Short mmCIF file of C-alpha atoms and ligand atoms in Angstrom, two decimals:
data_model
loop_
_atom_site.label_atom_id
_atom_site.label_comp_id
_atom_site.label_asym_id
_atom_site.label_seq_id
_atom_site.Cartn_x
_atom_site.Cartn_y
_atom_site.Cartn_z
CA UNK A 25 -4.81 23.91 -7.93
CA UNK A 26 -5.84 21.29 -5.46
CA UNK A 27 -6.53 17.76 -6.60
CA UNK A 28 -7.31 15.60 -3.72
CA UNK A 29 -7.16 11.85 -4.33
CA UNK A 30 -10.61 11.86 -3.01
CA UNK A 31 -12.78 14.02 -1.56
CA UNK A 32 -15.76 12.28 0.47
CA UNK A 33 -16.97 15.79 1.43
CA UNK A 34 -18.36 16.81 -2.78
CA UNK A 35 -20.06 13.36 -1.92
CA UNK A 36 -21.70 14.06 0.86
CA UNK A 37 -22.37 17.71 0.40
CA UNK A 38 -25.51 17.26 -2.34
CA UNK A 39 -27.00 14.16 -0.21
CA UNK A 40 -26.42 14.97 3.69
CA UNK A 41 -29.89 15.93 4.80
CA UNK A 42 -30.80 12.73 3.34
CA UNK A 43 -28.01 10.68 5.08
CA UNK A 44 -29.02 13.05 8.63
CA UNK A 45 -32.48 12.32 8.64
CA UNK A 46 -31.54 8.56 7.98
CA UNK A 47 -29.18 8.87 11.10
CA UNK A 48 -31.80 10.54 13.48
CA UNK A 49 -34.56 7.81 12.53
CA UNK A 50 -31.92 5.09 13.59
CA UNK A 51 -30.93 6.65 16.74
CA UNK A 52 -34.83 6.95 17.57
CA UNK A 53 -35.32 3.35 17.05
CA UNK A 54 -33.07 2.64 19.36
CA UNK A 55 -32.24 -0.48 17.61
CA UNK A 56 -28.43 -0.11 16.91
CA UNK A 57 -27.22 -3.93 16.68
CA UNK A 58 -28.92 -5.87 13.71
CA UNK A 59 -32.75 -5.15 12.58
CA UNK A 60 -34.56 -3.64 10.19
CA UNK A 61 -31.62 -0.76 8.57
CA UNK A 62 -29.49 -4.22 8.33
CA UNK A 63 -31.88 -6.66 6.51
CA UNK A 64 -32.95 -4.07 4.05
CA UNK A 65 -29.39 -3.63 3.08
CA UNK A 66 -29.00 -6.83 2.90
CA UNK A 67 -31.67 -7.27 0.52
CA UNK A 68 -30.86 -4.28 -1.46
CA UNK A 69 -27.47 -4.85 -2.15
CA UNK A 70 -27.75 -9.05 -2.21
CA UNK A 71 -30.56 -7.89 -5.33
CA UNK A 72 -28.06 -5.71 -6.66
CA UNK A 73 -25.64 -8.25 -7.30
CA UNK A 74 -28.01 -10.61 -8.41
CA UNK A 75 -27.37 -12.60 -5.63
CA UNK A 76 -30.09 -14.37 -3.18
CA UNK A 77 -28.38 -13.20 0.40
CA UNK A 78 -27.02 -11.03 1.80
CA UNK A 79 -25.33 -10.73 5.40
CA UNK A 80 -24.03 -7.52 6.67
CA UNK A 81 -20.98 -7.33 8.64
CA UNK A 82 -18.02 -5.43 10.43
CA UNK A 83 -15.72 -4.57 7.59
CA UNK A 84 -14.50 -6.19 4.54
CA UNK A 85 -12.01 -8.05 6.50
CA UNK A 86 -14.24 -10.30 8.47
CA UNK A 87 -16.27 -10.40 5.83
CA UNK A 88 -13.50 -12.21 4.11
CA UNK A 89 -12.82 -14.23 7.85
CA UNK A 90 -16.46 -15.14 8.34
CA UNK A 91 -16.62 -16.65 4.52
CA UNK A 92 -13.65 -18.52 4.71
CA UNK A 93 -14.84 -19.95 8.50
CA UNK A 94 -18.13 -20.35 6.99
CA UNK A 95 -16.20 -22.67 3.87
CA UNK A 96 -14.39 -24.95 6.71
CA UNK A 97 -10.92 -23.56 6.27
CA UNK A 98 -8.69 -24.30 8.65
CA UNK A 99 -5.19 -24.97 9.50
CA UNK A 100 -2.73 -26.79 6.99
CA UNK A 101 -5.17 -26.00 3.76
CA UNK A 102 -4.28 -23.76 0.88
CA UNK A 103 -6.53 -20.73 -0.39
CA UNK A 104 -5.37 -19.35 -3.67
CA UNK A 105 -4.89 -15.77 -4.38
CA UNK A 106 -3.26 -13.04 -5.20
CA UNK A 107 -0.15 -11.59 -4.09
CA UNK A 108 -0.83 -8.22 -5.19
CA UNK A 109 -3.95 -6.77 -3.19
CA UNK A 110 -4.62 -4.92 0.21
CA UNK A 111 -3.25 -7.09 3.37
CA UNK A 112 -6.28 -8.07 4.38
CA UNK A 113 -7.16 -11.11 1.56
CA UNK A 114 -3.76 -12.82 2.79
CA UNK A 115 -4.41 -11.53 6.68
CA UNK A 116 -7.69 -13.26 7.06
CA UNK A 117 -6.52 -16.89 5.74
CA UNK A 118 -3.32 -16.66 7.99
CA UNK A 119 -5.47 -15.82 10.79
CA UNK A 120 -7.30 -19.56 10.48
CA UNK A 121 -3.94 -20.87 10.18
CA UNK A 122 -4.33 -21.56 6.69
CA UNK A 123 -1.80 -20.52 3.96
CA UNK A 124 -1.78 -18.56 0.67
CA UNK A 125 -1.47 -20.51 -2.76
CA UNK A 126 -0.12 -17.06 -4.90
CA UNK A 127 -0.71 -16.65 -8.32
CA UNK A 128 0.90 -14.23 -10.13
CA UNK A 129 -1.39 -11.45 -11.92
CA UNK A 130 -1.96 -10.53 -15.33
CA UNK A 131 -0.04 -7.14 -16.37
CA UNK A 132 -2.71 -5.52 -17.97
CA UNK A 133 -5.54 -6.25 -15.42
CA UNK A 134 -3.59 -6.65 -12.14
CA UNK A 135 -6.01 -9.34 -11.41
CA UNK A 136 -4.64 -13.26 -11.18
CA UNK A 137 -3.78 -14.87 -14.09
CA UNK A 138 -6.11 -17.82 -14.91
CA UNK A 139 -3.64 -20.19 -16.59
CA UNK A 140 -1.19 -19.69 -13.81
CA UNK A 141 -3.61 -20.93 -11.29
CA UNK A 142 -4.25 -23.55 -13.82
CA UNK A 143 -0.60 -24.83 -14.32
CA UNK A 144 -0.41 -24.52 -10.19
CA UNK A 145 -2.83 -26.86 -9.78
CA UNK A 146 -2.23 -29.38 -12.30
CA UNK A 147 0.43 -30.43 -9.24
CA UNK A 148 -1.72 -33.07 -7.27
CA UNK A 149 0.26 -32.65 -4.01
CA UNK A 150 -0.82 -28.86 -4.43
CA UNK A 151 -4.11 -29.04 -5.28
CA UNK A 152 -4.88 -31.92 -2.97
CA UNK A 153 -4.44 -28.93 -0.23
CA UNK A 154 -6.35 -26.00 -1.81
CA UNK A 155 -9.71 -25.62 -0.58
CA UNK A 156 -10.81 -21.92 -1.83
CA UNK A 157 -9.48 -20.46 -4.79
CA UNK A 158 -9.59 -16.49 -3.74
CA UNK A 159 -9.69 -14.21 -6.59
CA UNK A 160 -9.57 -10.16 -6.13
CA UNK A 161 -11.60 -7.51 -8.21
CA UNK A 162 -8.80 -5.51 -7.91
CA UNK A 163 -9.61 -1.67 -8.70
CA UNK A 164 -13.19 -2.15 -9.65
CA UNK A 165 -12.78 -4.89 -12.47
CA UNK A 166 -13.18 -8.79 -12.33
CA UNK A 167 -10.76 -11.51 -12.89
CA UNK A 168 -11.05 -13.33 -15.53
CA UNK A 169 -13.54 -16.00 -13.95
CA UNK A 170 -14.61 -18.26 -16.42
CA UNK A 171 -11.57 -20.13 -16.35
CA UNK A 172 -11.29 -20.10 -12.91
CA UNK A 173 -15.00 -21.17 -12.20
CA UNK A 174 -14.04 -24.32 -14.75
CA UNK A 175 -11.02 -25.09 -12.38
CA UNK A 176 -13.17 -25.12 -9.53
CA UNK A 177 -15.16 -27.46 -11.19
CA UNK A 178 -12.34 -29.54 -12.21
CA UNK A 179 -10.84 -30.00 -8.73
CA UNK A 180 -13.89 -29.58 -6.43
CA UNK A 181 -13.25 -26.22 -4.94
CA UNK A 182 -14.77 -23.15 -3.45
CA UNK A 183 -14.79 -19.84 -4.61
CA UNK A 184 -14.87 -16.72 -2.78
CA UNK A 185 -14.80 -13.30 -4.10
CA UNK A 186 -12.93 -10.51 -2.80
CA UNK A 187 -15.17 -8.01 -4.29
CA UNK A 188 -14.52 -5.02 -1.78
CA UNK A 189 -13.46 -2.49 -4.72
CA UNK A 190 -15.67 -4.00 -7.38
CA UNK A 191 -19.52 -3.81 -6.13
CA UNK A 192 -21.62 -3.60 -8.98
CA UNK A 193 -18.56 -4.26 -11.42
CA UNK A 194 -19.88 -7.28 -14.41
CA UNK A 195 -18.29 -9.68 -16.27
CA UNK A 196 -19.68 -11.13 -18.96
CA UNK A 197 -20.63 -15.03 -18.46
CA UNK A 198 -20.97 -16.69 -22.27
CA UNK A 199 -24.29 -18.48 -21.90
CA UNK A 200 -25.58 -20.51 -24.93
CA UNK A 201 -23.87 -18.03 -26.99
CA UNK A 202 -25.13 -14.92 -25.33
CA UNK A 203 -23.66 -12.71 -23.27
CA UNK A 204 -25.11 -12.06 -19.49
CA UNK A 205 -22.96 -9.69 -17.59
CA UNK A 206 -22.62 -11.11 -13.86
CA UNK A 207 -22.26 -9.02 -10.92
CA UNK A 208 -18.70 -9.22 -8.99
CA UNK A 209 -19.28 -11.27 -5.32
CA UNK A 210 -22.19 -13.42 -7.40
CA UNK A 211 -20.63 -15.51 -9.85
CA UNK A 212 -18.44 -17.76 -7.09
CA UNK A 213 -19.91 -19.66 -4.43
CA UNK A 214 -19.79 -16.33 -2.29
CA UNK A 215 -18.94 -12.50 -2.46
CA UNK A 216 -17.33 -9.73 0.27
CA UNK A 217 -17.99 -6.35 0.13
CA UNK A 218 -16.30 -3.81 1.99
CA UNK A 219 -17.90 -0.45 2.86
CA UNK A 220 -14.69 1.07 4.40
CA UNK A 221 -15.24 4.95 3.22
CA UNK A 222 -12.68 4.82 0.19
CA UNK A 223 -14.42 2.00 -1.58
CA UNK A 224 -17.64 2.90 -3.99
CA UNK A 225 -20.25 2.53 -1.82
CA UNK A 226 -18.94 3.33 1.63
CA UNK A 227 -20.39 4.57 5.21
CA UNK A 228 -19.15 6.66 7.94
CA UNK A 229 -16.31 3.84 9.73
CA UNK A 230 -15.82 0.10 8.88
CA UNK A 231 -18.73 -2.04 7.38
CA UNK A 232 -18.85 -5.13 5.27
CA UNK A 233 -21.23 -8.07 3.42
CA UNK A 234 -21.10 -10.94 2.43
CA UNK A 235 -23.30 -12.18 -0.53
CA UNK A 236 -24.01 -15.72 -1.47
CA UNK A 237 -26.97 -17.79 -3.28
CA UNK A 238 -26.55 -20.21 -1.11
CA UNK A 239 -29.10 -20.38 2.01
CA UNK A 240 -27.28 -22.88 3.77
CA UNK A 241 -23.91 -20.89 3.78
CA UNK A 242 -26.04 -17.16 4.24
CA UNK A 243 -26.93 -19.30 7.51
CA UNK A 244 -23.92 -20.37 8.82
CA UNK A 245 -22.41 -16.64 8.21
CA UNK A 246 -25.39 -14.93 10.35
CA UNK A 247 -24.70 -17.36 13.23
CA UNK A 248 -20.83 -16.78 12.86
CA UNK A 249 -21.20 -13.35 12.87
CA UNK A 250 -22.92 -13.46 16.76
CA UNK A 251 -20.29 -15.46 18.29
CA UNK A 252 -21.73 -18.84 16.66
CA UNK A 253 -24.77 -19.07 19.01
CA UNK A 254 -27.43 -20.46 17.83
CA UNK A 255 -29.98 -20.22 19.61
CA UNK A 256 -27.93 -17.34 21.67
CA UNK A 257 -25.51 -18.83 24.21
CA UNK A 258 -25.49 -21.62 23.16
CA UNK A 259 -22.75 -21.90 20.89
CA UNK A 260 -21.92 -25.20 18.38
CA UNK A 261 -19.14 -23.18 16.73
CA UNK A 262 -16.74 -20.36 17.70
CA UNK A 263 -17.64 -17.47 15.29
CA UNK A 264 -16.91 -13.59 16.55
CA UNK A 265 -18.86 -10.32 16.82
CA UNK A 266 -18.76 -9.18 13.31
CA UNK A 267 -22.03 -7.49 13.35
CA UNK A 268 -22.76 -4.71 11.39
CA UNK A 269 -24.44 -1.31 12.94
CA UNK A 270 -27.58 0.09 12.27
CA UNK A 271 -26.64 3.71 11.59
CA UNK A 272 -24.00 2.64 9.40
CA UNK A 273 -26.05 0.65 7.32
CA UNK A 274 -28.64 3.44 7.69
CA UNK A 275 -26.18 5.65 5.54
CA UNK A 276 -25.52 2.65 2.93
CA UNK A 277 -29.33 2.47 2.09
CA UNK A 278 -28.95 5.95 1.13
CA UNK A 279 -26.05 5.77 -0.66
CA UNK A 280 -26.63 2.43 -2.00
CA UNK A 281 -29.61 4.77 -4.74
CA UNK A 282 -26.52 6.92 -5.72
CA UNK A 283 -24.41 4.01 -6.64
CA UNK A 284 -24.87 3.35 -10.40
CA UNK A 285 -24.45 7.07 -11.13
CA UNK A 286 -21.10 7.39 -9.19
CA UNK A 287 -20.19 4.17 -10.79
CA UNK A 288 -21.00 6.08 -14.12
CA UNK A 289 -19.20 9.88 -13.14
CA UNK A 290 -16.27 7.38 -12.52
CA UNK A 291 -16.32 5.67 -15.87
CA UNK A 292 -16.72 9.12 -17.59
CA UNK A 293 -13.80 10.62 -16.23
CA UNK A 294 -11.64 7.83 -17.47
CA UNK A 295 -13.01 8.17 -20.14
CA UNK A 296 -11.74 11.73 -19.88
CA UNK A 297 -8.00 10.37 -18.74
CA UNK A 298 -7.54 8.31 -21.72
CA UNK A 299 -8.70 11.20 -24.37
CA UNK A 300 -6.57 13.63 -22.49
CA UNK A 301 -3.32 11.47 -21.83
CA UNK A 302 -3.53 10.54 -25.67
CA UNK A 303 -3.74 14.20 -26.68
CA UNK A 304 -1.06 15.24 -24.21
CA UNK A 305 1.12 12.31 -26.37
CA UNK A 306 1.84 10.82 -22.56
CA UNK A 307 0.50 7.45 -23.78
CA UNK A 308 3.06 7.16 -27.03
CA UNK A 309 5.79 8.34 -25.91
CA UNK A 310 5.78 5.06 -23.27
CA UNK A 311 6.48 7.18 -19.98
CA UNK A 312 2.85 6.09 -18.86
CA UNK A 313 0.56 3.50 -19.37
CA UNK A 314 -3.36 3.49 -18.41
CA UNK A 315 -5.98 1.43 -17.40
CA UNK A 316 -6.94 -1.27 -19.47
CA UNK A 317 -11.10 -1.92 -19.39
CA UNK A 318 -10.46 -5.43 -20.63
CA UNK A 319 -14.52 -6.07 -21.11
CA UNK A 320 -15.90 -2.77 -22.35
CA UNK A 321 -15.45 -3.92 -26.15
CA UNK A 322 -18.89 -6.89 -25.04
CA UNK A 323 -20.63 -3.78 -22.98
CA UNK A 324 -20.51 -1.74 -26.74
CA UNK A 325 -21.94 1.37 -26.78
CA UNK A 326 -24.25 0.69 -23.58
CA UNK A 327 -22.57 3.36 -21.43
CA UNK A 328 -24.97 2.03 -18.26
CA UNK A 329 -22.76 -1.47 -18.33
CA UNK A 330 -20.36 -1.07 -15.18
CA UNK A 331 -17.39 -3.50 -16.94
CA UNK A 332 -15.48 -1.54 -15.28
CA UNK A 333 -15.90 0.76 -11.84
CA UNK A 334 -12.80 2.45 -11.24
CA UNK A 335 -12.14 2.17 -7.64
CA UNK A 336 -9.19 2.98 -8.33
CA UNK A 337 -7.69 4.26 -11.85
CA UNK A 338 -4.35 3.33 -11.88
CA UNK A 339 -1.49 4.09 -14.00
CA UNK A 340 2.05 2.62 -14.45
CA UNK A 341 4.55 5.33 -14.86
CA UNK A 342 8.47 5.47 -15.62
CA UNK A 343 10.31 6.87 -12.87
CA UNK A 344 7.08 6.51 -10.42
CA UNK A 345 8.34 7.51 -7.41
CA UNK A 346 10.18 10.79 -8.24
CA UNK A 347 6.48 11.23 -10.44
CA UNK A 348 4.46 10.74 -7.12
CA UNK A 349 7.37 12.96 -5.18
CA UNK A 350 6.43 15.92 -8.39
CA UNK A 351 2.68 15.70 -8.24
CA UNK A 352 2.30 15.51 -4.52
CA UNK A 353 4.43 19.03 -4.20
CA UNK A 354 1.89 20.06 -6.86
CA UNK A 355 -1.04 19.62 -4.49
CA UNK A 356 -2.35 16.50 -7.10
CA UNK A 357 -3.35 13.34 -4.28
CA UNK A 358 -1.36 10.10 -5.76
CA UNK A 359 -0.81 6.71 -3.90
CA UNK A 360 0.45 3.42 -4.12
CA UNK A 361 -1.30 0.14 -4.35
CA UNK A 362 0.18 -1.41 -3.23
CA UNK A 363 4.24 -1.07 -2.33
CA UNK A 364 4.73 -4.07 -1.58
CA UNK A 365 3.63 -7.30 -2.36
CA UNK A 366 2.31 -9.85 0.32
CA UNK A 367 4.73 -12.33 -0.18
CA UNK A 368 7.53 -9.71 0.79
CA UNK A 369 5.80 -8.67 3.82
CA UNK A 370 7.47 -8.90 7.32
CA UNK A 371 5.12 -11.04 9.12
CA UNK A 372 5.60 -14.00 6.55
CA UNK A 373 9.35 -13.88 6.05
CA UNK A 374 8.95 -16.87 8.36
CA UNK A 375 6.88 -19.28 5.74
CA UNK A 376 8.44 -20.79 2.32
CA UNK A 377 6.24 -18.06 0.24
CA UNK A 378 8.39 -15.55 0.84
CA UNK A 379 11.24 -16.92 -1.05
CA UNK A 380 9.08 -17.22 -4.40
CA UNK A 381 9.17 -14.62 -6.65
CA UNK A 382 6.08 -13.28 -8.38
CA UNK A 383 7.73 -11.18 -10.70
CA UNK A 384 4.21 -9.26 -12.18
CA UNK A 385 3.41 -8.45 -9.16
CA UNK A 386 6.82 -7.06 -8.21
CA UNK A 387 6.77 -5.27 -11.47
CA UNK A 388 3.34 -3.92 -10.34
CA UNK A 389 4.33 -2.78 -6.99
CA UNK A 390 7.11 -0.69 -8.59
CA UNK A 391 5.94 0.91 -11.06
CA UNK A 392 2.09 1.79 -10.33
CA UNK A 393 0.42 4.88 -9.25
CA UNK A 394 -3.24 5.59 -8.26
CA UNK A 395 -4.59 8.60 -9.71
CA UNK A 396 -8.28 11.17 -8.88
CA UNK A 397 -10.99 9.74 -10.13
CA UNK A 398 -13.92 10.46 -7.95
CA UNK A 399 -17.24 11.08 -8.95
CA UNK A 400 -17.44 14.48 -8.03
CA UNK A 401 -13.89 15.49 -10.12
CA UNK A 402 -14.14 17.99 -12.51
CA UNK A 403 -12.69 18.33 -16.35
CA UNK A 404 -10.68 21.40 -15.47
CA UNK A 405 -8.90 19.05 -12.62
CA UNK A 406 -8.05 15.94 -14.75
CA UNK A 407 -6.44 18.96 -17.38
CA UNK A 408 -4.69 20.11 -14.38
CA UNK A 409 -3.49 16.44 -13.14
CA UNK A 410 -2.71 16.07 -16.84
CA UNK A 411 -0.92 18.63 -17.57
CA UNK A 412 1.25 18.60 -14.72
CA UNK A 413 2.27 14.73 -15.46
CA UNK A 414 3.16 15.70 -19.00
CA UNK A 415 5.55 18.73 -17.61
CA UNK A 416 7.00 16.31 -15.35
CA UNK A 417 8.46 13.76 -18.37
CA UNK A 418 9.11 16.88 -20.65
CA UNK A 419 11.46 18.40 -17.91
CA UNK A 420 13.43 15.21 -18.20
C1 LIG B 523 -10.71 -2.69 1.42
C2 LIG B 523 -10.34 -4.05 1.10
C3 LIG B 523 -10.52 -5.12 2.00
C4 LIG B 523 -10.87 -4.93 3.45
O1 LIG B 523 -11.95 -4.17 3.72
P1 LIG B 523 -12.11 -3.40 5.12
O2 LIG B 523 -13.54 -2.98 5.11
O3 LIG B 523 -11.15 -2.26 5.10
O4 LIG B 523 -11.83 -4.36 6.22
C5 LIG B 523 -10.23 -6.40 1.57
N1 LIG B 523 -9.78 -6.64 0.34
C6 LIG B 523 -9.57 -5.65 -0.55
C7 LIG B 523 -9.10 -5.99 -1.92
C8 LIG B 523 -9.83 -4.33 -0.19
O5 LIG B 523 -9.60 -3.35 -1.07
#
């Protein structure tokens, strides 16, 4: 059996007319920079969030650039993050010539661990340079953010979401002793989305948002994104072309109506994982451990509440990389994310981070493995992707 990792092409199957006849009204406009595909995307997907704005961009990655810009980082400040997420969260604040303040993450969530960012910045020299604390939805679940929102507080800081594998994933905010579930990219001072075609919602090439509630900032970022001229040429501040297209965002207003039930297929077939991996006796025996959906227990039986959205459902397995090597040959679709954490990568060998050691996220990068979880995946595959884990430790 074949079990891709994802396959984009059950997705579109059901829904291209839909997306075609989208396409073909947007190449008859001929409007293909900006307009009227753009601002209803960003309305849709800013009210989505529960956010008040939205600005559509190039990819997730200047989505992340034009935020920070927009926040006045710049060279010699700090942003705080994670050391275990795709290149791009660390590759956007060296590009301003600011630095990364690592946390390490939390085993069970991957996500940065609150009371490590805490004990980081209790050092005034530190925290006298962070501007932006940076946290990352990693895999379609939020950081803890309470905690984090109070240490913004605390120390006067920004936050800024990296929400481009969690759109539409809640927390729960604890408000006057109830709970209201808060949509990932609206609960800091600003959100990015990425709509890079692996991600939840994703078009047909690159393609990214930013979401804030605040005007001012929603502003700044649509003059950023066109070069900062405002009015055109005449520029107060260098921004770049990070403008979004009109066909892709065409395709996102379709998909965006399809959202909440993928989001839901997802959930359901980890649900499906967990039974399965239990039965199997994969989970016991300690050879594998799964997912942890640390805010489902709040969401109780509502199966509609996306706690969780499964970008990516990953596993940590013993022996992982002989266990990729085995399922691969098998025709199962596996991957890492990530290898290898940013503070080991080449093109920072140069700065004092790369001598730290963030030892959960080195743990992480060895020992996790991204498994199918698609919408579109059917029972009979996850038995087969299953299965063929649990022949791989009994053969040991
Ligand atoms: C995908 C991703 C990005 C970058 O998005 P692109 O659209 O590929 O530029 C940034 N951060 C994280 C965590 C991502 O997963």
């Amino acid at each position: 059996m074949n079990v891709p990792l994802l396959d984009l092409k059950a997705q579109l199957d059901p829904i291209r007319d839909e997306i075609q006849a989208a396409i073909n009204t947007t190449i008859d406009s001929i409007c293909y920079i900006l307009g009227p595909e753009i601002e209803r995307l960003e309305k849709d997907v800013a009210a989505y969030s529960g956010s008040l704005a939205g600005v559509g961009v190039s990819s997730g990655t200047d989505a992340l650039l034009a935020a920070l810009m927009a926040m006045g980082v710049k060279d010699g400040d700090l942003v705080l993050t994670s050391p275990y997420t795709f290149f791009a969260t660390m590759g956007s604040i060296l590009r301003l010539g600011a630095e990364p303040l690592f946390v390490d993450i939390d085993p069970v969530t991957f996500n940065i661990d609150p009371e490590k960012a805490a004990a980081l910045l209790d050092d005034p020299a530190i925290a006298r340079r962070v501007k932006v604390l940076l946290p990352v939805h990693l895999y379609g679940q939020c950081v803890d953010m309470a905690p984090l929102m109070d240490l913004a507080q605390k120390h006067g800081l920004l936050v800024l979401e990296d929400a481009a594998q969690a759109i539409g994933a809640v927390y729960p905010v604890v408000q006057n002793g109830e709970t209201v579930w808060k949509a990932a990219g609206s609960i800091g001072d600003a959100g990015c989305f990425s709509f890079f075609p692996s991600k939840n919602l994703g078009c047909m090439g690159d393609g990214g948002m930013i979401i804030t509630s605040n005007l001012d900032m929603a502003e700044e970022l649509r003059i950023l994104r066109v070069h900062g001229g405002a009015p055109k040429y005449h520029h107060g501040v260098i921004g770049g072309n990070f403008r979004l297209d009109a066909i892709q965002a065409a395709v996102l207003n379709v998909k965006l109506k399809y959202l909440p039930e993928w989001h839901a297929a997802r959930r359901r077939n980890a649900g499906r994982y967990q039974q399965m991996f239990t039965q199997a006796g994969i989970v016991d025996s300690g050879d594998v451990s799964l997912p942890a959906a640390v805010y489902a227990d709040k969401a109780g039986p509502q199966p509609t509440v996306d706690y969780h959205i499964y970008n990516q459902y990953v596993i940590r397995a013993k022996d992982r990389d002989a266990l990729r090597d085995y399922l691969l040959s098998q025709g199962i679709g596996v991957e890492i994310y990530y290898p290898i954490p940013l503070h080991q990568q080449k093109c920072v060998a140069h700065l004092p981070l790369s001598i730290m050691s963030y030892p959960e996220s080195e743990k992480a990068a060895a020992e996790t493995l991204a498994l199918p979880i698609y919408p579109e995946l059917t029972e009979e595959m996850q038995e087969y992707v299953v299965n063929r884990i649990a022949a791989f430790y009994k053969a040991k």
